[in-house]
Coordinates of C-alpha atoms in Angstrom, one line a residue:
X27 CA 88.0 135.9 96.0
X28 CA 91.9 135.4 94.9
X29 CA 92.5 134.6 99.1
X30 CA 90.1 131.7 99.2
X31 CA 91.8 130.3 95.7
X32 CA 95.1 131.0 97.4
X33 CA 94.1 129.0 100.6
X34 CA 92.2 126.5 99.0
X35 CA 94.9 123.6 99.2
X36 CA 95.4 124.8 102.9
X37 CA 91.5 124.4 103.7
X38 CA 91.6 121.1 101.8
X39 CA 94.9 119.5 104.0
X40 CA 92.9 120.9 107.2
X41 CA 89.5 119.5 106.5
X42 CA 91.6 116.0 105.8
X43 CA 93.6 116.1 109.2
X44 CA 90.1 116.9 111.0
X45 CA 88.7 113.6 109.3
X46 CA 91.4 111.3 109.7
X47 CA 93.7 112.6 112.9
X48 CA 92.7 112.9 116.8
X49 CA 92.8 117.0 116.7
X50 CA 92.7 118.0 120.1
X51 CA 92.2 121.6 119.5
X52 CA 90.5 123.6 117.8
X53 CA 87.5 121.8 118.8
X54 CA 85.3 123.9 116.3
X55 CA 87.6 124.8 113.6
X56 CA 87.0 127.5 111.1
X57 CA 88.5 128.5 108.2
X58 CA 90.3 131.0 109.6
X59 CA 92.1 128.4 112.1
X60 CA 95.2 127.5 110.0
X61 CA 96.7 125.0 112.4
X62 CA 95.5 122.0 114.6
X63 CA 96.7 120.5 118.1
X64 CA 96.8 116.8 117.4
X65 CA 97.2 113.5 119.5
X66 CA 100.3 111.7 118.7
X67 CA 100.5 109.3 121.8
X68 CA 98.8 109.5 124.9
X69 CA 101.9 111.1 126.3
X70 CA 102.6 113.8 123.2
X71 CA 100.6 116.1 121.2
X72 CA 101.9 117.9 117.9
X73 CA 100.9 121.4 116.4
X74 CA 100.1 120.9 113.2
X75 CA 100.2 124.2 111.1
X76 CA 100.0 124.8 107.4
X77 CA 100.4 128.1 105.2
X78 CA 99.7 128.9 101.6
X79 CA 103.1 129.6 100.8
X80 CA 104.5 125.6 102.0
X81 CA 102.9 122.5 100.1
X82 CA 103.9 121.2 103.4
X83 CA 102.6 121.6 107.3
X84 CA 104.8 122.8 110.2
X85 CA 105.0 120.2 112.5
X86 CA 106.2 120.5 116.3
X87 CA 105.7 117.9 119.1
X88 CA 105.3 118.4 122.7
X89 CA 105.1 116.1 125.5
X90 CA 108.2 114.7 127.7
X91 CA 111.1 115.4 126.0
X92 CA 112.0 111.5 126.0
X93 CA 109.5 111.1 123.0
X94 CA 110.0 114.7 121.4
X95 CA 113.1 114.9 121.0
X96 CA 113.6 112.3 118.5
X97 CA 110.3 113.4 116.9
X98 CA 111.0 116.7 116.6
X99 CA 114.2 115.9 114.4
X100 CA 112.3 113.4 112.3
X101 CA 109.4 116.7 112.0
X102 CA 112.0 119.0 110.7
X103 CA 112.8 116.9 107.5
X104 CA 108.8 116.5 106.4
X105 CA 109.6 119.3 103.5
X106 CA 111.8 116.3 101.9
X107 CA 109.3 113.6 102.7
X108 CA 105.9 115.1 102.2
X109 CA 103.8 113.9 99.3
X110 CA 100.5 115.3 97.8
X111 CA 100.1 111.8 96.7
X112 CA 99.5 110.1 99.8
X113 CA 96.9 111.3 102.8
X114 CA 97.8 113.7 105.6
X115 CA 97.8 111.0 108.0
X116 CA 99.9 108.6 105.6
X117 CA 102.7 111.4 105.4
X118 CA 102.7 112.0 109.2
X119 CA 103.2 108.6 109.8
X120 CA 105.9 108.1 107.2
X121 CA 107.5 111.6 108.1
X122 CA 107.7 110.8 112.3
X123 CA 107.8 107.0 111.9
X124 CA 105.3 106.3 114.2
X125 CA 101.3 104.7 114.0
X126 CA 99.4 107.5 114.8
X127 CA 96.0 107.2 116.8
X128 CA 93.0 105.9 115.1
X129 CA 90.0 109.1 115.5
X130 CA 87.3 106.4 115.8
X131 CA 88.8 104.7 118.8
X132 CA 90.3 107.7 120.4
X133 CA 88.9 108.9 123.3
X134 CA 90.6 112.5 124.1
X135 CA 90.4 112.1 128.2
X136 CA 93.2 109.1 127.4
X137 CA 95.9 112.1 126.9
X138 CA 97.8 111.8 129.9
X139 CA 99.5 115.6 130.0
X140 CA 99.2 117.3 133.2
X141 CA 101.2 119.9 133.0
X142 CA 100.7 123.9 132.7
X143 CA 102.1 124.0 129.5
X144 CA 100.7 121.4 127.7
X145 CA 97.3 122.4 129.5
X146 CA 97.9 125.9 128.0
X147 CA 96.4 124.7 125.1
X148 CA 93.0 124.9 126.3
X149 CA 93.1 128.4 126.9
X150 CA 92.6 131.3 124.5
X151 CA 95.4 133.2 123.1
X152 CA 98.8 131.9 122.2
X153 CA 100.7 128.8 122.1
X154 CA 103.4 128.1 124.6
X155 CA 106.5 129.4 124.1
X156 CA 108.4 126.5 125.8
X157 CA 108.5 123.1 125.3
X158 CA 107.3 120.7 127.9
X159 CA 109.9 119.1 129.6
X160 CA 107.9 116.9 131.9
X161 CA 109.3 113.4 131.7
X162 CA 107.1 111.7 134.9
X163 CA 104.7 109.4 132.8
X164 CA 101.4 109.5 134.4
X165 CA 99.4 106.3 135.0

């Protein structure tokens, strides 16, 4: 029971993420899943990872270097910008300085990442240990 109390804030945050952001993976999250892969744009996704030891999430953006370099630099400052008085969506938009896709109008098929690193998220197992360097825009 004590572990459930410890994880309740993390679970509440993930519930909020599941309702307000475009979650790509896992498609059917369990309470043991403490991370989400979310859509950032049609060319970039982010790993959103929570921990009961931190009040803010860890964010790593994957996709073309031309997009991810500045977003990952901003994501490193998330602990200074994260506010429990704002929603997860508002916090992420504030920290990254972008407008995130709306879940109501989002179609998962709109994601145009066609590389092995990006597609490896759909496989069971660990997340890729390399960042996608694909700067080719697929149209």
